Each structure stands twice: as structure tokens, then as C-alpha cells.
Amino acid sequence: MNYLETLNPAQLDAVKNIDGPTMVIAGAGSGKTRVLTFRIAYLMEKGIDPFNILSLTFTNKAAKEMKERISSIIGSTEAKNLTMGTFHSVFARILRHHADKIGYPQNFTIYDTQDSRSLLKTIVKELKLDEKVYKPSMVQGRISSAKNNLISAVAYESNSDIVNEDRQSGRPRVFEIYKAYEKRCKLAGAMDFDDLLYKTNVLFRDSPETLHFYQHRFKYVLVDEYQDTNYSQYLLVKKLAAVFQNVCVVGDDAQSIYSFRGANIQNILNFKTDYPDHNVFKLEQNYRSSQTIVNAANSVIAKNKDQIQKNVWTSNDVGSKIKVLRTLTDNEEGKLIANQIFETKQNEGAENSDFAILYRTNAQSRSFEEALRKLNLPYKIYGGLSFYQRKEIKDIIGYYRLTANPQDEEAFKRIVNYPKRGIGNSTVEKLVVAANHYGVSLWEVAAEPQKYPTELNSGTRNKLNQFVTQIKSFAVDLERKDAYTLAQHIAVTSGILKDHYADKSPEGVARYENIQALLAGIKEFTTNVSDGETNFLSDFMVDVALLTDADSEKDEDKNKVSLMTIHASKGLEFPYVFVVGLEENLFPSQMALNSRTELEEERRLFYVAITRAEKNCTLSFATSRYRWGNLITSESSRFIEEINPEFLEVSTPYRSGGRSLNQTNLENKTRTPTTYAPNGPKRRLTKLQDAPKKSKDGDTADKLDLKVGYNVMHERFGKGKIVALEGTPPSKATVFFPKAGNKQLLLKFAKLEVL
DNA sequence: CTTGCAATGACTGAT
DNA sequence: TCATTGCAAG
């Protein structure tokens, strides 16, 4: 029982009230994962069979870590029987067991985003629609959100609201694409990510006995990150918990950042009406961050209208202020932050793994990679293009997929002419025409020429037959040889390995090594399979589409600087955090400026970013950056202004070009950022730090004598009138803009001109 | 059918 | 900037 002693009263309540519907509202850093872990351990200690517990997490990595922690408390033999994983992986497994009940093969393929996009592209072409109008990404988005709201293609077509929406946006035929897409996926024995949830709902609807089975199996259901569940997921949880009502959801509305994936913040609010007889526990004490960080984050999130009231606090030290760094370019931003990491490591004895650089978009990683590389600082990029999405890996997995499920259209198209065997585009076109004509898959047309005649000349026909024979020969071994033996055999026989071995360019060598790494992974899978399970290649393929890099973190990646998007950083924490690229149109994203709700989501994202930090948080922005190869100027993010300035420390380090070398060195060594305190000592930062430069900088404010009532001009908001000033000298102003309403501006950043 | 070059559009976010 | 696509020539 000693593990319980480490909990505070609120946490203990949340752990020990195991029966009935429970909602835990957990502020950032409040020990949410611990509560969830201990609650499961506690359940097991109370005699609940782990077989009866279902725990849904946001990432497989989180599931794995939780399982390990529970193992260390309760013991691994018991913990093994827990069902724990992401919605997608758990329900994918359930679907495999019952695929026949919804007309799918047990070996169904999981289409990843690329696969489904490529299929949508071909459909748009086949329907002779304009690819500019029906952009695959757009259509994909429409279909995805339909599925997440459990709207089938037929329902989509007959839903007048949706159809009208499409019509008004000039895309009246989306429903046709959806219909064709649904049909083709079915024909290919394939499900996309959204299908894994959607089809499970279908399964539970159409097979009451299956639902009944799982309702009674999962007597206790726990859901992490509940604020990021969509309707489809919400309904699955509701159905599963309908009998015993032992459902525990954990979340924080302030950290809801996945509405683009259909996540519905309302799910948290619905909980109270769905389960009138529920308990709510609020975890408000933050154990992660310094007071400064907690308070700064609170001051930001307070600007949001939609939120559940809570008071996140901490008894940790006050800590240092949040640094704000302005740089000239994105490259300089990279250099400066790499330098800071280098210095902090020396001065404070920090490890590489203590640092994280968080950005809004994946494309921003480059400047940091370069700078870190120059200083020999090892780093690891999370997310972005994952291992399994690399071309060479997708190619070889294409063979495995087609071997396991020959109907898989996307795999077929990917490998039918790779390595080159003289089956080009026009051949595939002919096959597609025939397949559509007969209503069968590409494979069937290719494999049964007598049954489905095509206009292929005998030469091509021969090549195609060879290909078919080869895949068939692989399929024979599917349940006779273990995964590794077959995988290796395919890699060699298909000629893929040879193809890459021949390429001696650095990239070619890397690709070859990646394939070897994949094979090594399959070997490990083959030998590590637990008892009662088989180790065939099809077993390995089960959820390979769902794996991400985070799932396969290697030991050598342990002590590295972390680079990732803020989305990917959810649930993580680091002593030193750099939130970079804080510029208007980048963060907040340009796409989010249209509505309040979207802007509020960006703000929650910013909140998540700040609250990852334990000791130290630095915000940075560049006044110009490269985008699509050309330099664009940018303005600091409104989010910086939204932090209560008493928590900020603004420093403008040396920038190349404006000074003599002497000053450079001096400045670099003794870069002492001046504290920015509205009421504090009247130290002027601008003159110290900003060498006179060509452009009028943010130092305008200090030269100006601002008074309430003055008419001023702002770059973004246009003309306005000062309503109020704070601090001596004034540091913050409330200005009324006819175009934008009242705005609170940090004079350090707002470029105000007196009119 | 393949190759090579020019043109083009993509940068929110991720299971 | 980078990857994908379209087109002409071999």
C-alpha cells in the first residue's frame, strides 16, 4: 500500500473511488498519469482481474510506460493481462477477431494517411473531377470528420446540411468520392485510421452479442486525455461502459488540442449528463513547474472563454522568469538556442535530454538541426516522417501487405513495378479499368486473366504472371515460416535488397540500413513473441501501420535534445523548454485566425507548450524567416503579449552585422538580459542591447512619451486610442482599435507610433 | 516503358 | 526548399 502514501488527498480520492462513473479534471503537471497508474494498480489490489480492465491512452508509448509502472507495483505476470493501448490499436485488435461479422477479412490492411490519400487521388481522377477543386487533403478531411461523427457515405449523401455545405463551397460531388472510397476500401479489404473506430461502432451495433461480450469483459474502463476524444471514440466508451458504468475519464479541457482530428471538447461536459451519478475530482496542484511558469501559463489560458474553472497552483520555487528572445532570422534563432543549450549544459551541468525545442510546425525543425549539429549536440526529432513512412520501408512493407492481403490495392500499385519489371503506368491503368468494370480488385484481374480478360499484350501479360506467381509463392509460406524467415526471403527474392545494395550514395546506404533495421525489428518480434501467440509475418503486420517512432525508442536515443511539435509534446516534461517561432501567422497559425474557437485552440496549444517546462522556459521569435525558399518578415506573436509581463524577461542578444568584434565577444560572454519589471528599477534595455540598426525596432516605445488618450498607429490593428497604461515607465497599454476592439499590448513588442 | 528535366505546389497538427 | 507531377525523348 505504500505507493498510495505518495499521493495528495485529491489524488488519493481519485485513485480510491473505483466504482461508478468518475471524471478526473487534471491540470497540467498535476500527476495525472500517476493517478491513472495507481488507480489501475489499486483496482488489481482490490482483486479485480486485470483481464477485466481496459485502459485507453493517447499514445502506445504512454500505454507501455504505464504498464511498466504497474508491473513494478503489482508484478508483471498480472499486468500482462491488462488491455492497454490507444483507441486505434485496441479496437484494431478487436476488429481482427470479429472482422467476418462486418464483412472484412481477418487479414484486413490498415491504410495509413498516405495510402488513403493516394486512393482518393485515383478516385478523383476516375470521376474526371478537377484535382485543384477536389484536393485530396480536403476530401480526406471531409470524409474523416464524417466518419468521426459516424456518418456513412450513404448518410452523407442524404444529409442536406452537409451536402449544402459542399455545394456552397463549390464541391458538390464530395459524396460521390466518399461513396467510391468506401467501396474501394471494402474491396481492398482495407480500413483507414478512422475506420478502426467507425467499424468498431458498426460491429457493436450490428452484433449485439459481440458488444455484450466486451461489455462484460471490460468491467472497468479508463480513458486518458478524454478532452481529445471524438464522437466515435466517445460512443465506444459509452457503449462499453453501459452495463457496469465503471468508467473513469481523465482529462484537462485546457489541453484540448486535437479538434482538427474531430476531438470534441464537449465530451467532457457531456459526461455529467450522461452519467448523472458521477464523481468529479479536480487535481489542481502542479508538481512539475516553477511558480513563474505555472502563473504565466495561467495568465495565458485565462484569456479563453470556453473552459472549466480550476485553479492550478504549485508550491515549487518561484524559479526564473520566462525569457523572450528576439532574433533576426530563423537560422539565427537556431544558432542562439543551440548556444544556450551548450552554455546551460556547461554552467548548470544539465544533460542533453533535459532540453526540448518545441515548434508549431514540423517544417521548423531544420534550422535547429543544423545549429545543433554544428555544436555537436546530439538530438532526436519526434514525429515528422516516421520510420515506417519512409519510402524504402513502405516499399518492402508493400510486399508484406500484398502477401498477407492480396486485395490491398495501394500495396499492389506501389510494388507491381518496383523493382522495375516493365509493368508501367499504362498497364496498371488497363488493370484498373478492368477491375472497375468487373467490380473486383486489381489482384483478381491480374491473377485470373481467363476470368477477367484484359487487353494486355502477351509480353506484359507474362511479366504480370511472374509477379503474381511470386506473390503467391510468398503467401504459401505465410503460415509455414516465421515472420523473420519470410520477411528476409521476400526482401531477397523481390530484388529490393539488391536494388538498394547497389546504390552507394550516402542516401542509398542509409536506405539499405533502414531496411536492415526493419528486418532486425522483425527478427526481434519473431523471437520475442509471448506464449499463446504465433509469430507469423501476418502477426507482425497487424498494427505496423499504427506504430510511430516514439514506440520504438532506442537506448542510444536516450540522452539527446528533443525536437518536436507541441502536439507531440503532450504529456511530456523537460527541465528546459524552448518554445520557438512565436510569430503571428505561424503561432497562432494563419489558418486559425478566422474564428474565436480556433484561436482558443491555438492558445491552449501555447498553454501546453509552456507547461511542459519544469525549471526554465524560453520563448523565441524571428523577425524574418524562410518560407518556401523566400524570406518573409514576421511580427511577434500575440501570445507573448498575453503573458502577464511580470513573468517575462526580455532580452535581445547580439545580432551579427551591427557591431565591432570586440563588442561581440563582450556581449556574448556577459549577455545579461535585463529584467523586465513594470514597476521595478528603471533600467533601459533597449539602448544596451540594440545597436542602432537600419530598421526602427521595438525600442520605439521607450522613446515615446505615451499618455492615456493619445492616438496611436499599430502595424496590424491600424489606428487606435490609448485607454490605459500600466507601469512606470509604461510597459503595457490597453488600446482601443476601431477595427479590432480593445487590445492589451506589451510596448516592448507593439510597434506603436504616436499620431 | 523508362529516363530526365522543367514546372509546380506544399507548411498546421497525427493515430 | 523539397518532393511530386507532367511531358518529351530514347
Coordinates of N, CA and C in Angstrom, one line a residue, chain A residues 308-486:
Chain A
I308 N -13.4 25.0 -18.1 CA -13.9 24.6 -16.8 C -13.1 25.3 -15.8
Q309 N -13.7 25.9 -14.8 CA -13.0 26.7 -13.8 C -12.1 25.8 -13.0
K310 N -10.8 26.2 -12.9 CA -10.0 25.5 -12.0 C -8.8 26.4 -11.6
N311 N -8.2 26.0 -10.6 CA -7.1 26.9 -10.1 C -5.8 26.1 -9.9
V312 N -5.0 26.1 -11.0 CA -3.8 25.3 -10.9 C -2.7 26.1 -10.2
W313 N -2.1 25.5 -9.2 CA -1.1 26.2 -8.3 C 0.0 25.3 -8.0
T314 N 1.1 25.8 -7.5 CA 2.2 25.0 -7.1 C 2.9 25.5 -5.9
S315 N 3.5 24.6 -5.2 CA 4.3 25.0 -4.0 C 5.8 25.0 -4.4
N316 N 6.1 24.8 -5.6 CA 7.5 24.8 -6.1 C 8.1 26.2 -5.9
D317 N 9.4 26.3 -6.1 CA 10.1 27.6 -6.1 C 9.5 28.6 -7.1
V318 N 9.8 29.8 -6.9 CA 9.4 30.8 -7.8 C 10.0 30.6 -9.2
G319 N 11.3 30.3 -9.1 CA 12.0 30.0 -10.4 C 12.4 31.2 -11.2
S320 N 13.0 31.0 -12.3 CA 13.4 32.2 -13.1 C 12.3 32.6 -14.0
K321 N 12.5 33.8 -14.5 CA 11.5 34.3 -15.4 C 11.5 33.6 -16.8
I322 N 10.4 33.8 -17.5 CA 10.4 33.2 -18.8 C 11.1 34.2 -19.7
K323 N 12.1 33.7 -20.4 CA 12.9 34.5 -21.3 C 12.2 34.7 -22.6
V324 N 12.3 35.9 -23.2 CA 11.9 36.1 -24.5 C 13.0 36.5 -25.4
L325 N 13.2 35.8 -26.5 CA 14.3 36.0 -27.3 C 13.9 36.5 -28.7
R326 N 14.4 37.6 -29.1 CA 14.1 38.0 -30.5 C 15.3 37.9 -31.4
T327 N 15.1 37.3 -32.5 CA 16.2 37.1 -33.4 C 15.9 37.6 -34.8
L328 N 16.9 37.7 -35.6 CA 16.7 38.4 -36.9 C 16.1 37.4 -37.9
T329 N 16.6 36.2 -37.9 CA 16.2 35.2 -38.8 C 15.9 33.8 -38.1
D330 N 15.3 32.9 -38.9 CA 15.1 31.6 -38.3 C 16.4 30.9 -38.1
N331 N 17.4 31.1 -38.9 CA 18.7 30.5 -38.7 C 19.4 31.0 -37.5
E332 N 19.3 32.3 -37.2 CA 19.8 32.8 -36.0 C 19.1 32.3 -34.8
E333 N 17.8 32.1 -34.9 CA 17.1 31.5 -33.8 C 17.7 30.1 -33.5
G334 N 17.9 29.4 -34.5 CA 18.5 28.1 -34.3 C 19.9 28.2 -33.6
K335 N 20.7 29.0 -34.1 CA 22.1 29.2 -33.5 C 22.0 29.6 -32.1
L336 N 21.2 30.6 -31.8 CA 21.1 31.1 -30.5 C 20.7 30.1 -29.5
I337 N 19.7 29.3 -29.9 CA 19.1 28.4 -28.9 C 20.1 27.2 -28.7
A338 N 20.8 26.8 -29.8 CA 21.8 25.8 -29.7 C 22.9 26.3 -28.7
N339 N 23.3 27.5 -28.9 CA 24.3 28.1 -28.0 C 23.8 28.1 -26.5
Q340 N 22.6 28.5 -26.3 CA 22.0 28.5 -25.0 C 22.1 27.1 -24.4
I341 N 21.7 26.1 -25.1 CA 21.8 24.7 -24.6 C 23.2 24.4 -24.3
F342 N 24.1 24.7 -25.1 CA 25.5 24.4 -24.9 C 26.0 25.0 -23.6
E343 N 25.7 26.3 -23.4 CA 26.1 27.0 -22.2 C 25.4 26.5 -21.0
T344 N 24.1 26.3 -21.1 CA 23.4 25.8 -19.9 C 24.0 24.4 -19.5
K345 N 24.3 23.6 -20.4 CA 24.9 22.3 -20.1 C 26.2 22.5 -19.3
Q346 N 27.0 23.5 -19.7 CA 28.3 23.7 -19.0 C 28.1 24.4 -17.7
N347 N 27.2 25.4 -17.7 CA 27.0 26.1 -16.4 C 26.3 25.4 -15.4
E348 N 25.3 24.7 -15.8 CA 24.4 24.0 -14.8 C 24.5 22.5 -14.8
G349 N 25.4 22.0 -15.6 CA 25.6 20.6 -15.6 C 24.4 19.8 -16.1
A350 N 23.6 20.4 -17.0 CA 22.4 19.7 -17.5 C 22.8 18.6 -18.6
E351 N 21.9 17.7 -18.7 CA 22.1 16.6 -19.7 C 21.4 17.1 -21.0
N352 N 21.7 16.5 -22.1 CA 21.1 16.8 -23.4 C 19.6 16.5 -23.3
S353 N 19.2 15.4 -22.6 CA 17.8 15.0 -22.5 C 17.0 16.0 -21.7
D354 N 17.7 16.9 -21.0 CA 16.9 17.9 -20.2 C 16.3 19.0 -21.1
F355 N 16.6 19.0 -22.4 CA 16.2 20.1 -23.2 C 15.2 19.7 -24.3
A356 N 14.2 20.5 -24.5 CA 13.3 20.3 -25.6 C 13.1 21.6 -26.4
I357 N 13.1 21.4 -27.7 CA 12.7 22.5 -28.5 C 11.4 22.2 -29.2
L358 N 10.4 23.1 -28.9 CA 9.0 22.8 -29.3 C 8.6 23.8 -30.4
Y359 N 8.0 23.4 -31.5 CA 7.6 24.3 -32.5 C 6.2 23.9 -33.0
R360 N 5.6 24.9 -33.7 CA 4.3 24.7 -34.2 C 4.2 23.7 -35.4
T361 N 5.1 23.9 -36.3 CA 5.0 23.0 -37.5 C 6.3 22.2 -37.7
N362 N 6.2 21.1 -38.2 CA 7.4 20.2 -38.4 C 8.5 20.9 -39.3
A363 N 8.0 21.7 -40.2 CA 9.0 22.3 -41.1 C 10.0 23.2 -40.4
Q364 N 9.7 23.6 -39.2 CA 10.6 24.5 -38.5 C 11.8 23.8 -37.9
S365 N 11.9 22.5 -37.9 CA 13.0 21.8 -37.3 C 14.3 22.0 -37.9
R366 N 14.4 22.4 -39.2 CA 15.6 22.4 -39.9 C 16.7 23.3 -39.3
S367 N 16.3 24.6 -39.0 CA 17.4 25.5 -38.5 C 18.0 25.0 -37.2
F368 N 17.2 24.3 -36.4 CA 17.7 23.8 -35.1 C 18.6 22.6 -35.3
E369 N 18.2 21.8 -36.3 CA 19.0 20.6 -36.6 C 20.4 21.0 -37.0
E370 N 20.4 22.0 -37.9 CA 21.7 22.5 -38.4 C 22.6 23.0 -37.3
A371 N 21.9 23.9 -36.5 CA 22.7 24.6 -35.4 C 23.2 23.5 -34.4
L372 N 22.3 22.6 -34.0 CA 22.7 21.6 -33.0 C 23.9 20.7 -33.6
R373 N 23.8 20.4 -34.8 CA 24.8 19.6 -35.4 C 26.2 20.3 -35.4
K374 N 26.1 21.6 -35.7 CA 27.4 22.4 -35.7 C 28.1 22.3 -34.3
L375 N 27.3 22.3 -33.2 CA 27.8 22.3 -31.9 C 28.0 20.9 -31.4
N376 N 27.8 19.9 -32.2 CA 27.9 18.5 -31.8 C 27.0 18.1 -30.7
L377 N 25.8 18.7 -30.7 CA 24.8 18.4 -29.7 C 23.9 17.3 -30.3
P378 N 23.9 16.1 -29.7 CA 23.0 15.1 -30.3 C 21.5 15.4 -30.1
Y379 N 20.7 15.1 -31.0 CA 19.3 15.5 -30.9 C 18.5 14.4 -31.5
K380 N 17.2 14.4 -31.2 CA 16.3 13.4 -31.7 C 15.0 14.2 -32.1
I381 N 14.5 13.9 -33.3 CA 13.3 14.5 -33.8 C 12.2 13.5 -33.6
Y382 N 11.2 14.0 -32.9 CA 10.0 13.1 -32.7 C 9.0 13.5 -33.8
G383 N 8.2 12.5 -34.2 CA 7.2 12.8 -35.2 C 7.8 13.1 -36.5
G384 N 7.1 13.9 -37.3 CA 7.5 14.2 -38.7 C 7.4 12.9 -39.5
L385 N 8.3 12.6 -40.4 CA 8.2 11.4 -41.2 C 8.7 10.3 -40.3
S386 N 7.8 9.3 -40.0 CA 8.2 8.3 -39.1 C 9.0 7.2 -40.0
F387 N 9.7 6.4 -39.2 CA 10.4 5.3 -39.9 C 9.6 4.5 -40.8
Y388 N 8.4 4.2 -40.4 CA 7.5 3.3 -41.2 C 6.9 4.0 -42.4
Q389 N 7.1 5.4 -42.5 CA 6.6 6.1 -43.6 C 7.6 6.4 -44.7
R390 N 8.9 6.0 -44.4 CA 9.9 6.2 -45.4 C 9.6 5.3 -46.6
K391 N 10.1 5.8 -47.7 CA 9.8 5.2 -49.0 C 10.2 3.7 -49.0
E392 N 11.5 3.6 -48.7 CA 12.1 2.2 -48.8 C 11.4 1.2 -47.9
I393 N 10.9 1.7 -46.7 CA 10.2 0.9 -45.7 C 8.8 0.6 -46.3
K394 N 8.2 1.6 -46.8 CA 6.8 1.4 -47.3 C 6.9 0.4 -48.5
D395 N 7.9 0.5 -49.3 CA 8.1 -0.4 -50.4 C 8.1 -1.9 -49.9
I396 N 9.0 -2.1 -49.0 CA 9.1 -3.5 -48.6 C 7.9 -4.0 -47.8
I397 N 7.3 -3.1 -47.0 CA 6.1 -3.5 -46.3 C 5.0 -3.7 -47.3
G398 N 5.0 -3.0 -48.4 CA 4.1 -3.2 -49.5 C 4.0 -4.7 -49.9
Y399 N 5.2 -5.3 -50.0 CA 5.3 -6.7 -50.3 C 4.6 -7.5 -49.2
Y400 N 4.9 -7.2 -48.0 CA 4.4 -8.0 -46.9 C 2.8 -7.8 -46.9
R401 N 2.4 -6.6 -47.1 CA 1.0 -6.3 -47.1 C 0.3 -7.1 -48.2
L402 N 0.8 -7.1 -49.4 CA 0.2 -7.8 -50.5 C 0.2 -9.3 -50.3
T403 N 1.3 -9.8 -49.7 CA 1.3 -11.2 -49.4 C 0.2 -11.6 -48.4
A404 N 0.1 -10.7 -47.4 CA -0.9 -11.1 -46.3 C -2.4 -10.8 -46.9
N405 N -2.5 -9.8 -47.7 CA -3.8 -9.5 -48.2 C -3.7 -9.0 -49.6
P406 N -3.8 -10.0 -50.6 CA -3.6 -9.7 -52.0 C -4.6 -8.6 -52.5
Q407 N -5.7 -8.4 -51.9 CA -6.7 -7.4 -52.4 C -6.2 -6.0 -52.2
D408 N -5.2 -5.8 -51.4 CA -4.8 -4.4 -51.0 C -4.3 -3.6 -52.2
E409 N -5.2 -2.8 -52.7 CA -5.0 -2.0 -53.9 C -3.7 -1.1 -53.9
E410 N -3.6 -0.4 -52.8 CA -2.5 0.5 -52.7 C -1.1 -0.2 -52.6
A411 N -1.1 -1.3 -51.9 CA 0.2 -2.1 -51.9 C 0.5 -2.6 -53.3
F412 N -0.6 -3.1 -54.0 CA -0.4 -3.6 -55.3 C 0.2 -2.6 -56.2
K413 N -0.4 -1.4 -56.2 CA 0.1 -0.4 -57.1 C 1.5 0.1 -56.8
R414 N 1.8 0.0 -55.5 CA 3.2 0.5 -55.1 C 4.3 -0.4 -55.6
I415 N 4.0 -1.7 -55.6 CA 5.1 -2.6 -55.8 C 5.0 -3.4 -57.1
V416 N 3.9 -3.2 -57.8 CA 3.8 -4.0 -59.0 C 4.9 -3.7 -60.0
N417 N 5.5 -2.5 -60.0 CA 6.6 -2.2 -60.8 C 7.8 -1.8 -60.0
Y418 N 7.9 -2.3 -58.8 CA 9.1 -2.0 -58.1 C 9.6 -3.3 -57.4
P419 N 10.8 -3.7 -57.6 CA 11.8 -3.1 -58.5 C 11.3 -3.2 -60.0
K420 N 11.8 -2.4 -60.8 CA 11.3 -2.3 -62.2 C 11.2 -3.7 -62.9
R421 N 10.0 -4.0 -63.4 CA 9.9 -5.2 -64.1 C 9.0 -5.0 -65.4
G422 N 9.0 -3.8 -65.8 CA 8.3 -3.5 -67.1 C 6.8 -3.5 -67.1
I423 N 6.3 -3.2 -65.9 CA 4.8 -3.1 -65.8 C 4.5 -1.6 -65.4
G424 N 4.4 -0.8 -66.5 CA 4.3 0.6 -66.2 C 2.9 1.1 -66.0
N425 N 2.8 2.4 -66.1 CA 1.5 3.1 -65.8 C 0.4 2.6 -66.7
S426 N 0.6 2.5 -68.0 CA -0.5 2.2 -68.9 C -1.0 0.8 -68.6
T427 N -0.1 -0.1 -68.2 CA -0.6 -1.5 -67.8 C -1.5 -1.4 -66.6
V428 N -1.1 -0.7 -65.6 CA -1.9 -0.5 -64.4 C -3.2 0.1 -64.7
E429 N -3.2 1.1 -65.6 CA -4.4 1.8 -66.0 C -5.4 0.7 -66.5
K430 N -4.9 -0.1 -67.4 CA -5.8 -1.1 -68.0 C -6.3 -2.1 -67.0
L431 N -5.5 -2.4 -66.0 CA -6.0 -3.3 -64.9 C -7.1 -2.6 -64.1
V432 N -6.8 -1.3 -63.9 CA -7.8 -0.6 -63.1 C -9.2 -0.5 -63.8
V433 N -9.1 -0.2 -65.1 CA -10.3 -0.2 -65.9 C -11.1 -1.5 -65.8
A434 N -10.3 -2.6 -66.0 CA -11.0 -3.9 -65.9 C -11.5 -4.2 -64.5
A435 N -10.7 -3.9 -63.5 CA -11.2 -4.1 -62.1 C -12.4 -3.4 -61.8
N436 N -12.5 -2.1 -62.2 CA -13.7 -1.3 -62.0 C -14.9 -1.9 -62.8
H437 N -14.6 -2.4 -64.0 CA -15.6 -2.9 -64.8 C -16.3 -4.2 -64.2
Y438 N -15.4 -5.1 -63.7 CA -15.9 -6.3 -63.1 C -16.2 -6.2 -61.7
G439 N -15.9 -5.1 -61.1 CA -16.2 -4.9 -59.7 C -15.3 -5.8 -58.8
V440 N -14.1 -6.0 -59.2 CA -13.2 -6.8 -58.4 C -11.9 -6.1 -58.1
S441 N -11.0 -6.6 -57.3 CA -9.8 -6.0 -57.0 C -8.8 -6.1 -58.1
L442 N -7.7 -5.3 -58.1 CA -6.7 -5.3 -59.1 C -6.0 -6.7 -59.1
W443 N -5.9 -7.2 -57.9 CA -5.2 -8.5 -57.8 C -6.0 -9.6 -58.6
E444 N -7.3 -9.6 -58.4 CA -8.1 -10.6 -59.1 C -8.0 -10.5 -60.6
V445 N -8.0 -9.3 -61.1 CA -7.8 -9.1 -62.5 C -6.4 -9.6 -63.0
A446 N -5.4 -9.3 -62.2 CA -4.1 -9.7 -62.5 C -3.9 -11.2 -62.4
A447 N -4.5 -11.8 -61.4 CA -4.3 -13.2 -61.1 C -5.1 -14.2 -62.0
E448 N -6.3 -13.7 -62.4 CA -7.2 -14.6 -63.2 C -7.5 -14.0 -64.5
P449 N -6.6 -14.1 -65.5 CA -6.8 -13.5 -66.8 C -7.9 -14.1 -67.6
Q450 N -8.1 -15.4 -67.4 CA -9.2 -16.1 -68.1 C -10.6 -15.6 -67.7
K451 N -10.7 -15.3 -66.4 CA -12.0 -14.9 -65.9 C -12.2 -13.4 -66.2
Y452 N -11.1 -12.6 -66.1 CA -11.3 -11.2 -66.3 C -10.4 -10.7 -67.4
P453 N -10.8 -10.9 -68.7 CA -9.9 -10.6 -69.8 C -9.5 -9.1 -69.9
T454 N -8.3 -8.9 -70.2 CA -7.8 -7.5 -70.4 C -7.1 -7.4 -71.8
E455 N -6.9 -6.2 -72.2 CA -6.2 -6.0 -73.5 C -4.7 -5.9 -73.3
L456 N -4.1 -6.8 -72.6 CA -2.6 -6.7 -72.4 C -1.9 -7.6 -73.5
N457 N -0.8 -7.1 -74.0 CA -0.1 -7.9 -74.9 C 0.6 -9.0 -74.2
S458 N 1.0 -10.0 -74.9 CA 1.5 -11.2 -74.2 C 2.8 -11.0 -73.4
G459 N 3.6 -10.1 -73.9 CA 4.8 -9.7 -73.2 C 4.5 -9.2 -71.8
T460 N 3.7 -8.2 -71.7 CA 3.3 -7.7 -70.4 C 2.6 -8.7 -69.6
R461 N 1.7 -9.5 -70.2 CA 0.9 -10.5 -69.5 C 1.9 -11.5 -68.8
N462 N 3.0 -11.8 -69.5 CA 4.0 -12.7 -68.9 C 4.6 -12.1 -67.7
K463 N 5.0 -10.8 -67.8 CA 5.6 -10.2 -66.7 C 4.7 -10.1 -65.5
L464 N 3.4 -9.9 -65.8 CA 2.4 -9.8 -64.7 C 2.3 -11.1 -64.1
N465 N 2.2 -12.2 -64.9 CA 2.1 -13.5 -64.4 C 3.2 -13.9 -63.4
Q466 N 4.4 -13.5 -63.8 CA 5.6 -13.7 -63.0 C 5.4 -13.1 -61.6
F467 N 4.9 -11.8 -61.7 CA 4.7 -11.1 -60.4 C 3.7 -11.8 -59.6
V468 N 2.6 -12.2 -60.2 CA 1.5 -12.9 -59.4 C 2.0 -14.2 -58.8
T469 N 2.8 -14.9 -59.6 CA 3.3 -16.2 -59.1 C 4.2 -16.0 -57.9
Q470 N 5.0 -14.9 -58.0 CA 5.9 -14.6 -56.9 C 5.2 -14.3 -55.6
I471 N 4.2 -13.5 -55.7 CA 3.4 -13.1 -54.5 C 2.7 -14.4 -53.9
K472 N 2.2 -15.2 -54.9 CA 1.5 -16.4 -54.4 C 2.5 -17.3 -53.7
S473 N 3.7 -17.4 -54.2 CA 4.7 -18.2 -53.5 C 5.0 -17.7 -52.1
F474 N 5.0 -16.4 -52.0 CA 5.2 -15.8 -50.6 C 4.1 -16.2 -49.7
A475 N 2.9 -16.1 -50.3 CA 1.7 -16.3 -49.5 C 1.6 -17.7 -48.9
V476 N 2.1 -18.7 -49.7 CA 2.1 -20.1 -49.3 C 2.9 -20.2 -48.0
D477 N 4.0 -19.4 -47.8 CA 4.8 -19.5 -46.6 C 4.3 -18.7 -45.4
L478 N 3.2 -18.0 -45.7 CA 2.7 -17.1 -44.7 C 2.5 -17.7 -43.3
E479 N 2.0 -18.9 -43.3 CA 1.7 -19.6 -42.0 C 2.6 -20.8 -41.9
R480 N 3.7 -20.9 -42.7 CA 4.6 -22.0 -42.5 C 5.9 -21.6 -42.0
K481 N 6.3 -20.4 -42.4 CA 7.6 -19.9 -41.9 C 7.4 -18.8 -40.9
D482 N 8.3 -18.6 -40.0 CA 8.2 -17.5 -39.1 C 8.4 -16.1 -39.8
A483 N 8.0 -15.1 -39.1 CA 8.0 -13.8 -39.7 C 9.3 -13.4 -40.3
Y484 N 10.4 -13.6 -39.5 CA 11.7 -13.2 -39.9 C 12.1 -13.9 -41.2
T485 N 12.0 -15.2 -41.1 CA 12.4 -16.0 -42.3 C 11.7 -15.6 -43.6
L486 N 10.4 -15.4 -43.5 CA 9.7 -15.0 -44.7 C 10.0 -13.6 -45.1

